[in-house]
Amino acid sequence: MLKLARAYLIVLLAAMAGSAYAASPVNCEIQSAGWDWREYRCPLLADGKEKSLRFKADFSGVHDDTKASINLTLDAVPVTCIQGSKTNLFGEDGDSLECRLVVPVLAGGKQVLGVAIKFHHAQLVAAELSSH
């Protein structure tokens, strides 16, 4: 099941990544998963260009006691999502979370985007990384 989910995520991410990753598609993989949490690892090419990215998580079954949160790291350092992002939800406060971020310029090597999603009384139905 995890291999199928990983393959689906890779195809979805490659389709959604846009021109910022045309030469090297984003390859996120599920690092670990539990009943009410997921952790993703997304290697990014450090090509000397600033990148504007969005990681979005969609849920179903949201109701009055649902709780969900999303936290990101870049090379194990916590990321502050830019204004307009929605990193927490409670109750019937929507059915998705998103973090918009700007990955700074770094030449050579790879950067790793880590994503941790926690949720209670909802089902995670989709997660995607895209340029914006």
mmCIF file with all atom_site columns, C-alpha atoms in Angstrom, residues 13 21 26-29 31 39-45 53-56 70-79 81 99-103 110-116 128-130:
data_model
loop_
_atom_site.group_PDB
_atom_site.id
_atom_site.type_symbol
_atom_site.label_atom_id
_atom_site.label_alt_id
_atom_site.label_comp_id
_atom_site.label_asym_id
_atom_site.label_entity_id
_atom_site.label_seq_id
_atom_site.pdbx_PDB_ins_code
_atom_site.Cartn_x
_atom_site.Cartn_y
_atom_site.Cartn_z
_atom_site.occupancy
_atom_site.B_iso_or_equiv
_atom_site.pdbx_formal_charge
_atom_site.auth_seq_id
_atom_site.auth_comp_id
_atom_site.auth_asym_id
_atom_site.auth_atom_id
_atom_site.pdbx_PDB_model_num
ATOM 1  C CA . LEU A 1 13  ? 4.176  15.755 -7.883  1.00 0.00 ? 13  LEU A CA 1
ATOM 2  C CA . TYR A 1 21  ? 11.451 21.483 -11.887 1.00 0.00 ? 21  TYR A CA 1
ATOM 3  C CA . VAL A 1 26  ? 10.529 16.581 -7.419  1.00 0.00 ? 26  VAL A CA 1
ATOM 4  C CA . ASN A 1 27  ? 10.597 13.114 -5.940  1.00 0.00 ? 27  ASN A CA 1
ATOM 5  C CA . CYS A 1 28  ? 8.840  13.170 -2.564  1.00 0.00 ? 28  CYS A CA 1
ATOM 6  C CA . GLU A 1 29  ? 8.538  9.950  -0.678  1.00 0.00 ? 29  GLU A CA 1
ATOM 7  C CA . GLN A 1 31  ? 9.272  8.548  5.192   1.00 0.00 ? 31  GLN A CA 1
ATOM 8  C CA . GLU A 1 39  ? 6.065  12.364 7.127   1.00 0.00 ? 39  GLU A CA 1
ATOM 9  C CA . TYR A 1 40  ? 7.410  13.152 3.672   1.00 0.00 ? 40  TYR A CA 1
ATOM 10 C CA . ARG A 1 41  ? 10.941 13.746 2.394   1.00 0.00 ? 41  ARG A CA 1
ATOM 11 C CA . CYS A 1 42  ? 11.347 15.820 -0.780  1.00 0.00 ? 42  CYS A CA 1
ATOM 12 C CA . PRO A 1 43  ? 14.864 16.265 -2.209  1.00 0.00 ? 43  PRO A CA 1
ATOM 13 C CA . LEU A 1 44  ? 15.214 19.573 -4.085  1.00 0.00 ? 44  LEU A CA 1
ATOM 14 C CA . LEU A 1 45  ? 17.936 20.444 -6.563  1.00 0.00 ? 45  LEU A CA 1
ATOM 15 C CA . LEU A 1 53  ? 6.782  26.299 -3.474  1.00 0.00 ? 53  LEU A CA 1
ATOM 16 C CA . ARG A 1 54  ? 3.481  25.189 -1.975  1.00 0.00 ? 54  ARG A CA 1
ATOM 17 C CA . PHE A 1 55  ? 2.844  21.966 -0.091  1.00 0.00 ? 55  PHE A CA 1
ATOM 18 C CA . LYS A 1 56  ? -0.877 21.229 0.232   1.00 0.00 ? 56  LYS A CA 1
ATOM 19 C CA . ILE A 1 70  ? 1.466  20.742 8.969   1.00 0.00 ? 70  ILE A CA 1
ATOM 20 C CA . ASN A 1 71  ? 5.115  21.535 9.774   1.00 0.00 ? 71  ASN A CA 1
ATOM 21 C CA . LEU A 1 72  ? 7.968  21.826 7.297   1.00 0.00 ? 72  LEU A CA 1
ATOM 22 C CA . THR A 1 73  ? 11.737 21.791 7.558   1.00 0.00 ? 73  THR A CA 1
ATOM 23 C CA . LEU A 1 74  ? 14.433 22.592 5.039   1.00 0.00 ? 74  LEU A CA 1
ATOM 24 C CA . ASP A 1 75  ? 17.603 20.619 5.696   1.00 0.00 ? 75  ASP A CA 1
ATOM 25 C CA . ALA A 1 76  ? 16.227 19.851 9.198   1.00 0.00 ? 76  ALA A CA 1
ATOM 26 C CA . VAL A 1 77  ? 15.721 23.574 10.016  1.00 0.00 ? 77  VAL A CA 1
ATOM 27 C CA . PRO A 1 78  ? 12.097 24.630 10.710  1.00 0.00 ? 78  PRO A CA 1
ATOM 28 C CA . VAL A 1 79  ? 10.476 26.587 7.878   1.00 0.00 ? 79  VAL A CA 1
ATOM 29 C CA . CYS A 1 81  ? 5.414  29.513 5.978   1.00 0.00 ? 81  CYS A CA 1
ATOM 30 C CA . CYS A 1 99  ? 2.371  25.981 3.458   1.00 0.00 ? 99  CYS A CA 1
ATOM 31 C CA . ARG A 1 100 ? 3.729  28.437 0.929   1.00 0.00 ? 100 ARG A CA 1
ATOM 32 C CA . LEU A 1 101 ? 7.456  28.965 1.198   1.00 0.00 ? 101 LEU A CA 1
ATOM 33 C CA . VAL A 1 102 ? 10.414 30.417 -0.602  1.00 0.00 ? 102 VAL A CA 1
ATOM 34 C CA . VAL A 1 103 ? 13.480 28.198 -0.832  1.00 0.00 ? 103 VAL A CA 1
ATOM 35 C CA . LYS A 1 110 ? 20.594 19.051 -2.814  1.00 0.00 ? 110 LYS A CA 1
ATOM 36 C CA . GLN A 1 111 ? 18.307 20.477 -0.210  1.00 0.00 ? 111 GLN A CA 1
ATOM 37 C CA . VAL A 1 112 ? 15.752 18.306 1.569   1.00 0.00 ? 112 VAL A CA 1
ATOM 38 C CA . LEU A 1 113 ? 12.266 19.514 2.343   1.00 0.00 ? 113 LEU A CA 1
ATOM 39 C CA . GLY A 1 114 ? 10.674 17.575 5.191   1.00 0.00 ? 114 GLY A CA 1
ATOM 40 C CA . VAL A 1 115 ? 6.928  17.660 5.775   1.00 0.00 ? 115 VAL A CA 1
ATOM 41 C CA . ALA A 1 116 ? 5.118  16.385 8.877   1.00 0.00 ? 116 ALA A CA 1
ATOM 42 C CA . GLU A 1 128 ? 1.181  17.582 -3.221  1.00 0.00 ? 128 GLU A CA 1
ATOM 43 C CA . LEU A 1 129 ? 4.174  19.824 -3.729  1.00 0.00 ? 129 LEU A CA 1
ATOM 44 C CA . SER A 1 130 ? 3.980  22.403 -6.501  1.00 0.00 ? 130 SER A CA 1
#
